[in-house]
């Protein structure tokens, strides 16, 4: 086990009706005037917005609002939010929605306190503000989709400019002070968005599970439990979107998968995420769908770097019978993972995603590796990335 620091200061308020506490929570964490940030309208259609606003009124919290966050959130709305926060002297950001809304809220929270351009940090141009972010307004979330894990994570992923690149802003100051998780709020998700969320949650554990560091047993066992839970509950939730217990287990799995409790003590990979972010930046596809295309291909390409780990994944997550032929076990585990992704209705090839083979060189180049490698399980060059994407055609 390698040395680590683990900071997960978010207060999670979980369950039916939890949103009634939102106003009191904003006040508890020092907010007097909030920016209520939301997406393209789902929260208004489902009634979540009205419940949140009522709770803010009840607690006497002043607020302004900014909707319109698109999936794969854009830099332009972040800038609008930063300007609004400064003009209105906002001291708290409340995100009501999914990962895109929360990430946009986090970027606004950073940018509103930063004496410079927030995107310089994401591009790494400004050496004064390299990781982690030096400051941010406090953030709270009301989560409406179990997927990105942004409700407990230290990251914000923003699509930048005309270049169609996705970049990460990071730092413990971006971790929400509180997150309200009411599984009932996810009943209204369309099946495809539910499936994208399941794939993303699973992928967050995979990125941490496939590691070159040996014998981090607690973390391994936690990872396996979360992956098995996601797969086990997926059938129930796809069959009945209003299965509260399935939604509840998936929602908590989504948080645990990405607040890093499943990642400490070892090197993590993250190459599939790095590759996928360029897909969702270029094609504006759902992040979870992009992962369903990239991750099986990544597994096929890197498996020989750690057949024992892949065999363990096959046995403990997918129930593959233990045998002497580790390569056969690994292949069967990857096949069952891919079959699961298909079974919940996700694309697993470029063609099914609507991506184009001729864009592969551009997608790989957009990672801007500049001679550096990507990932830890099996460090990848730009050439490796192109080969992985070819396996996904
Ligand atoms: O925009 P609205 O109208 O709200 O609709 C959304 C959106 O169209 C809809 N939706 C959300 N909750 C709903 C609902 N529709 C009906 N009922 C509900 N309860 O779902 C669509 C997708 O929402 P989005 O927020 O984009 O989904 P997700 O949570 O998957 O977030 C994806 C973003 O998170 C980033 C991804 O790159 C992507 O940009 N990620 C952020 C991470 C982080 N901050 O730590 C880590 C992840 O790996 C990921 O990269
Ligand atoms: Zn993800």
XYZ file of C-alpha atoms in Angstrom, residues 12 30 33 44 52 69 74 87 96 101 105 110 112 128 130 136 146 173 177 190 192 239 268 283 304 312 377 381 384:
29
model
C -24.446 13.309 2.589
C -22.338 29.806 5.595
C -27.254 34.228 -0.972
C -38.680 21.831 -13.577
C -35.807 22.958 -3.607
C -26.409 23.646 -18.292
C -19.695 24.321 -21.582
C -22.620 41.011 -9.692
C -29.633 20.893 -8.729
C -24.763 20.748 -13.533
C -21.339 24.766 -10.484
C -13.714 28.365 -8.469
C -15.901 33.465 -8.917
C 0.102 30.225 -10.394
C -1.843 24.567 -10.927
C -13.760 28.231 -4.322
C -26.608 8.463 -10.161
C -11.984 22.785 -2.302
C -20.074 20.779 1.541
C -35.004 7.690 -19.214
C -30.677 5.237 -21.608
C -37.107 -3.593 -15.333
C -4.989 4.563 -10.288
C -19.378 14.076 -30.484
C -1.542 -8.990 -20.745
C -9.625 -11.998 -10.341
C -1.877 -0.099 -15.066
C 1.468 6.291 -25.645
C -1.447 2.860 -27.947
